[in-house]
């Protein structure tokens, strides 16, 4: 287990609209094509499951998931580059999976850029299975990139 996971200042809580600026700071550091503040605001407004990890008072990771009709969809999961490789994304995804179970979802879905080998390894280690591809789903510097679709039966 890594240092950040044992840090007594690490806390998880539901995200609030007042966290949007901090979310955007991390989002823009992590993605060439980040979500907008409006997308996060809408996610909170419609009641999506939105959790954030805070180290001391600084947001270091977050996840957004929708649940409806027995299906959960992980829409965004992100950790600050400064804390990557310490198990935070795993814990965050496990939290979302548990939230999906509590809401009687029978399957969790997500998609990931085909080039994101680290995330793919994480998803597979947590029991997600590849179920398909979406050709040209994501914008990329050189055109478009495929998304790999994953599912995990609960």
Coordinates of N, CA and C in Angstrom, one line a residue, residues 15-153:
X15 N -19.2 15.2 -4.2 CA -18.8 16.5 -4.8 C -20.0 17.5 -4.7
X16 N -19.7 18.8 -4.6 CA -20.7 19.9 -4.6 C -20.3 20.9 -5.7
X17 N -21.3 21.7 -6.0 CA -21.1 22.7 -7.0 C -19.9 23.6 -6.6
X18 N -19.6 23.8 -5.3 CA -18.5 24.7 -4.9 C -17.2 24.0 -5.2
X19 N -17.1 22.8 -5.6 CA -15.9 22.1 -6.0 C -15.6 22.2 -7.5
X20 N -16.4 22.9 -8.3 CA -16.2 22.9 -9.7 C -14.9 23.5 -10.1
X21 N -14.5 24.6 -9.5 CA -13.2 25.2 -9.9 C -12.0 24.2 -9.6
X22 N -12.1 23.5 -8.5 CA -11.0 22.5 -8.2 C -11.1 21.3 -9.2
X23 N -12.3 20.9 -9.5 CA -12.4 19.8 -10.5 C -11.8 20.2 -11.8
X24 N -12.1 21.5 -12.3 CA -11.6 21.9 -13.5 C -10.1 22.0 -13.6
X25 N -9.5 22.4 -12.4 CA -8.0 22.4 -12.4 C -7.4 21.1 -12.7
X26 N -8.0 20.0 -12.0 CA -7.5 18.7 -12.2 C -7.8 18.2 -13.6
X27 N -9.1 18.4 -14.1 CA -9.5 18.0 -15.4 C -8.6 18.6 -16.5
X28 N -8.3 19.8 -16.4 CA -7.5 20.5 -17.4 C -6.0 20.0 -17.4
X29 N -5.6 19.6 -16.2 CA -4.2 19.1 -16.1 C -4.1 17.7 -16.7
X30 N -5.2 16.9 -16.7 CA -5.2 15.5 -17.1 C -5.6 15.2 -18.5
X31 N -6.4 16.1 -19.1 CA -6.9 15.8 -20.4 C -6.7 16.8 -21.5
X32 N -6.3 16.4 -22.7 CA -6.2 17.4 -23.8 C -7.6 17.9 -24.2
X33 N -8.6 17.1 -24.0 CA -9.9 17.4 -24.3 C -10.8 17.3 -23.1
X34 N -10.7 18.2 -22.1 CA -11.4 18.1 -20.9 C -12.9 18.3 -21.0
X35 N -13.6 17.8 -20.0 CA -15.0 18.2 -19.8 C -15.1 19.7 -19.5
X36 N -16.2 20.3 -19.7 CA -16.4 21.7 -19.3 C -17.0 21.7 -17.9
X37 N -16.9 22.9 -17.3 CA -17.5 23.1 -16.0 C -19.0 22.9 -16.1
X38 N -19.6 23.2 -17.2 CA -21.1 23.0 -17.4 C -21.5 21.6 -17.4
X39 N -20.6 20.7 -17.9 CA -20.9 19.3 -17.9 C -20.9 18.8 -16.4
X40 N -19.9 19.2 -15.6 CA -19.9 18.8 -14.2 C -21.1 19.4 -13.5
X41 N -21.4 20.6 -13.7 CA -22.6 21.3 -13.1 C -23.8 20.5 -13.4
X42 N -24.0 20.1 -14.7 CA -25.2 19.4 -15.1 C -25.2 18.0 -14.4
X43 N -24.1 17.4 -14.3 CA -24.0 16.0 -13.6 C -24.4 16.1 -12.2
X44 N -24.0 17.2 -11.5 CA -24.5 17.4 -10.1 C -26.0 17.7 -10.1
X45 N -26.4 18.5 -11.0 CA -27.8 19.0 -11.0 C -28.8 17.8 -11.2
X46 N -28.4 16.9 -12.1 CA -29.4 15.8 -12.4 C -29.2 14.6 -11.4
X47 N -28.3 14.7 -10.5 CA -28.2 13.7 -9.5 C -27.3 12.5 -9.8
X48 N -26.3 12.7 -10.7 CA -25.4 11.6 -10.9 C -24.5 11.5 -9.6
X49 N -24.0 10.3 -9.5 CA -23.1 10.0 -8.4 C -21.8 10.6 -8.6
X50 N -21.4 11.6 -7.8 CA -20.1 12.3 -8.0 C -19.4 12.3 -6.7
X51 N -18.2 11.7 -6.6 CA -17.4 11.6 -5.4 C -16.0 12.2 -5.7
X52 N -15.5 12.8 -4.7 CA -14.1 13.4 -4.8 C -13.3 13.0 -3.6
X53 N -12.0 12.7 -3.9 CA -11.0 12.5 -2.9 C -10.2 13.8 -2.7
X54 N -10.0 14.1 -1.4 CA -9.4 15.3 -1.0 C -8.2 14.9 -0.1
X55 N -7.0 15.5 -0.4 CA -5.8 15.3 0.4 C -5.6 16.6 1.1
X56 N -5.8 16.6 2.4 CA -5.9 17.8 3.2 C -7.1 18.5 2.6
X57 N -7.0 19.7 2.0 CA -8.2 20.3 1.5 C -8.2 20.4 -0.1
X58 N -7.2 19.7 -0.7 CA -7.0 19.8 -2.1 C -7.6 18.6 -2.8
X59 N -8.4 18.8 -3.8 CA -9.0 17.8 -4.6 C -7.9 17.0 -5.4
X60 N -7.9 15.7 -5.3 CA -6.8 14.9 -6.0 C -7.4 13.8 -6.8
X61 N -8.7 13.6 -6.8 CA -9.4 12.6 -7.7 C -10.9 12.7 -7.6
X62 N -11.5 12.3 -8.6 CA -13.0 12.3 -8.6 C -13.5 11.3 -9.6
X63 N -14.8 11.0 -9.4 CA -15.5 10.1 -10.3 C -16.9 10.5 -10.5
X64 N -17.5 10.3 -11.7 CA -18.9 10.7 -12.0 C -19.5 9.4 -12.6
X65 N -20.7 9.1 -12.1 CA -21.4 7.9 -12.6 C -22.9 8.1 -12.6
X66 N -23.5 7.6 -13.7 CA -25.0 7.6 -13.7 C -25.5 6.2 -13.5
X67 N -26.7 6.1 -12.9 CA -27.3 4.8 -12.6 C -28.8 5.0 -13.0
X68 N -29.3 4.1 -13.9 CA -30.7 4.0 -14.2 C -31.0 2.7 -14.8
X69 N -32.2 2.2 -14.6 CA -32.7 1.0 -15.3 C -31.8 -0.2 -15.1
X70 N -31.2 -0.3 -13.9 CA -30.3 -1.5 -13.7 C -28.9 -1.4 -14.2
X71 N -28.6 -0.2 -14.8 CA -27.2 -0.1 -15.4 C -26.5 1.1 -14.8
X72 N -25.3 1.0 -14.6 CA -24.4 2.1 -14.1 C -23.4 2.4 -15.2
X73 N -23.2 3.7 -15.4 CA -22.2 4.1 -16.4 C -21.2 5.1 -15.8
X74 N -19.9 4.6 -15.7 CA -18.9 5.5 -15.2 C -18.6 6.5 -16.3
X75 N -18.8 7.7 -16.1 CA -18.7 8.7 -17.1 C -17.3 9.4 -17.1
X76 N -16.7 9.5 -15.9 CA -15.5 10.2 -15.8 C -14.8 9.7 -14.5
X77 N -13.6 9.4 -14.6 CA -12.8 9.1 -13.4 C -11.4 9.6 -13.6
X78 N -10.9 10.4 -12.6 CA -9.7 11.1 -12.9 C -8.9 11.3 -11.6
X79 N -7.6 11.1 -11.6 CA -6.7 11.5 -10.5 C -5.6 12.4 -10.9
X80 N -5.3 13.3 -10.0 CA -4.3 14.3 -10.3 C -3.0 13.6 -10.6
X81 N -2.2 14.1 -11.6 CA -1.0 13.4 -12.0 C 0.0 13.3 -10.8
X82 N -0.1 14.2 -9.8 CA 0.9 14.2 -8.7 C 0.6 13.0 -7.8
X83 N -0.5 12.4 -7.8 CA -0.8 11.3 -6.9 C -1.1 9.9 -7.7
X84 N -0.8 9.9 -9.0 CA -1.1 8.7 -9.7 C -0.1 7.6 -9.3
X85 N -0.6 6.4 -9.5 CA 0.2 5.2 -9.2 C 0.2 4.8 -7.7
X86 N -0.7 5.4 -6.9 CA -0.8 5.1 -5.5 C -2.0 4.5 -5.1
X87 N -2.8 4.0 -6.0 CA -4.0 3.2 -5.7 C -5.3 4.0 -5.6
X88 N -5.2 5.3 -5.8 CA -6.4 6.2 -5.6 C -7.5 5.9 -6.6
X89 N -7.1 5.8 -7.9 CA -8.1 5.5 -8.9 C -8.8 4.2 -8.6
X90 N -8.1 3.2 -8.2 CA -8.7 1.9 -7.8 C -9.7 2.1 -6.7
X91 N -9.4 2.8 -5.7 CA -10.3 3.0 -4.6 C -11.5 3.8 -5.0
X92 N -11.3 4.8 -5.8 CA -12.4 5.6 -6.3 C -13.4 4.7 -7.2
X93 N -12.8 3.9 -8.1 CA -13.6 3.1 -8.9 C -14.4 2.0 -8.1
X94 N -13.7 1.5 -7.0 CA -14.4 0.5 -6.1 C -15.6 1.2 -5.4
X95 N -15.4 2.5 -5.0 CA -16.5 3.2 -4.4 C -17.6 3.4 -5.4
X96 N -17.4 3.7 -6.6 CA -18.4 3.8 -7.6 C -19.1 2.5 -7.8
X97 N -18.4 1.4 -7.9 CA -19.0 0.1 -8.1 C -19.9 -0.2 -6.9
X98 N -19.5 0.1 -5.7 CA -20.3 -0.2 -4.5 C -21.6 0.7 -4.5
X99 N -21.4 1.9 -5.0 CA -22.6 2.8 -5.1 C -23.6 2.2 -6.2
X100 N -23.1 1.7 -7.2 CA -23.9 1.0 -8.2 C -24.7 -0.1 -7.6
X101 N -24.0 -1.0 -6.9 CA -24.6 -2.1 -6.2 C -25.8 -1.6 -5.3
X102 N -25.5 -0.6 -4.5 CA -26.5 0.0 -3.5 C -27.7 0.5 -4.3
X103 N -27.6 0.8 -5.5 CA -28.7 1.3 -6.3 C -29.3 0.3 -7.2
X104 N -28.9 -1.0 -6.9 CA -29.5 -2.2 -7.6 C -29.1 -2.3 -9.1
X105 N -28.0 -1.7 -9.5 CA -27.5 -1.9 -10.8 C -27.0 -3.3 -10.9
X106 N -27.2 -4.0 -12.1 CA -26.6 -5.3 -12.3 C -25.4 -5.3 -13.2
X107 N -25.1 -4.2 -13.8 CA -23.9 -4.1 -14.7 C -23.4 -2.6 -14.6
X108 N -22.0 -2.5 -14.6 CA -21.4 -1.2 -14.7 C -20.6 -1.2 -16.0
X109 N -20.8 -0.1 -16.7 CA -20.2 0.1 -18.0 C -19.3 1.3 -18.0
X110 N -18.3 1.3 -18.8 CA -17.4 2.4 -19.0 C -16.7 2.3 -20.3
X111 N -16.1 3.4 -20.8 CA -15.3 3.4 -22.0 C -14.0 4.1 -21.7
X112 N -13.0 3.8 -22.5 CA -11.7 4.3 -22.2 C -11.0 4.4 -23.6
X113 N -10.1 5.4 -23.7 CA -9.3 5.6 -24.9 C -8.5 4.3 -25.1
X114 N -8.4 3.8 -26.3 CA -7.7 2.6 -26.6 C -6.2 2.8 -26.3
X115 N -5.7 4.0 -26.3 CA -4.3 4.2 -25.9 C -4.0 4.3 -24.4
X116 N -5.0 4.3 -23.6 CA -4.8 4.4 -22.2 C -4.6 3.1 -21.5
X117 N -3.4 2.5 -21.7 CA -3.0 1.2 -21.2 C -3.1 1.1 -19.7
X118 N -2.7 2.1 -19.0 CA -2.8 2.1 -17.5 C -4.2 1.9 -17.0
X119 N -5.1 2.7 -17.5 CA -6.5 2.6 -17.1 C -7.1 1.2 -17.5
X120 N -6.8 0.8 -18.7 CA -7.3 -0.6 -19.2 C -6.8 -1.6 -18.2
X121 N -5.6 -1.6 -17.8 CA -5.1 -2.5 -16.8 C -5.8 -2.5 -15.5
X122 N -6.1 -1.3 -15.0 CA -6.9 -1.1 -13.8 C -8.3 -1.7 -14.0
X123 N -9.0 -1.4 -15.1 CA -10.3 -1.9 -15.3 C -10.3 -3.5 -15.3
X124 N -9.4 -4.0 -16.1 CA -9.3 -5.5 -16.2 C -9.1 -6.1 -14.8
X125 N -8.2 -5.5 -14.0 CA -7.9 -6.0 -12.7 C -9.1 -6.0 -11.7
X126 N -10.0 -5.2 -12.0 CA -11.2 -5.1 -11.2 C -12.4 -5.9 -11.8
X127 N -12.1 -6.7 -12.8 CA -13.1 -7.6 -13.3 C -13.9 -7.1 -14.5
X128 N -13.5 -5.9 -15.0 CA -14.2 -5.4 -16.2 C -13.8 -6.2 -17.4
X129 N -14.7 -6.5 -18.4 CA -14.4 -7.2 -19.6 C -14.7 -6.3 -20.8
X130 N -13.8 -6.4 -21.8 CA -14.0 -5.7 -23.0 C -15.3 -6.2 -23.8
X131 N -16.2 -5.4 -24.1 CA -17.4 -5.8 -24.8 C -17.6 -5.2 -26.2
X132 N -16.7 -4.3 -26.6 CA -16.8 -3.7 -27.9 C -15.9 -2.5 -28.0
X133 N -16.1 -1.8 -29.2 CA -15.3 -0.6 -29.5 C -16.2 0.4 -30.2
X134 N -15.9 1.6 -29.9 CA -16.6 2.7 -30.7 C -15.5 3.4 -31.5
X135 N -15.6 3.2 -32.8 CA -14.6 3.8 -33.7 C -14.6 5.3 -33.7
X136 N -13.5 5.9 -33.6 CA -13.4 7.4 -33.7 C -14.2 8.1 -32.6
X137 N -14.4 7.5 -31.5 CA -15.2 8.1 -30.4 C -14.6 9.4 -29.8
X138 N -13.4 9.4 -29.5 CA -12.7 10.5 -28.8 C -12.0 11.4 -29.8
X139 N -12.0 12.7 -29.5 CA -11.2 13.6 -30.3 C -9.7 13.3 -29.9
X140 N -8.8 13.5 -30.8 CA -7.4 13.3 -30.6 C -6.6 14.4 -31.4
X141 N -5.4 14.6 -31.0 CA -4.5 15.6 -31.7 C -4.5 15.3 -33.2
X142 N -4.5 14.0 -33.6 CA -4.4 13.7 -35.0 C -5.7 13.0 -35.5
X143 N -6.8 13.7 -35.3 CA -8.1 13.1 -35.8 C -8.9 12.6 -34.6
X144 N -9.2 11.3 -34.7 CA -10.1 10.7 -33.7 C -9.4 9.4 -33.1
X145 N -9.9 9.0 -32.0 CA -9.3 7.7 -31.3 C -10.5 6.8 -30.9
X146 N -10.3 5.5 -31.0 CA -11.3 4.6 -30.6 C -11.5 4.5 -29.1
X147 N -12.7 4.2 -28.7 CA -13.0 3.9 -27.3 C -13.2 2.4 -27.2
X148 N -12.6 1.8 -26.1 CA -12.9 0.4 -25.8 C -14.0 0.4 -24.7
X149 N -15.0 -0.3 -25.0 CA -16.2 -0.4 -24.0 C -15.9 -1.6 -23.1
X150 N -16.1 -1.4 -21.8 CA -16.0 -2.4 -20.8 C -17.3 -2.5 -20.0
X151 N -17.5 -3.7 -19.5 CA -18.6 -4.0 -18.6 C -18.2 -4.9 -17.5
X152 N -18.8 -4.7 -16.3 CA -18.6 -5.6 -15.2 C -20.0 -6.0 -14.6
X153 N -20.2 -7.3 -14.6 CA -21.5 -7.8 -14.0 C -21.4 -7.7 -12.5

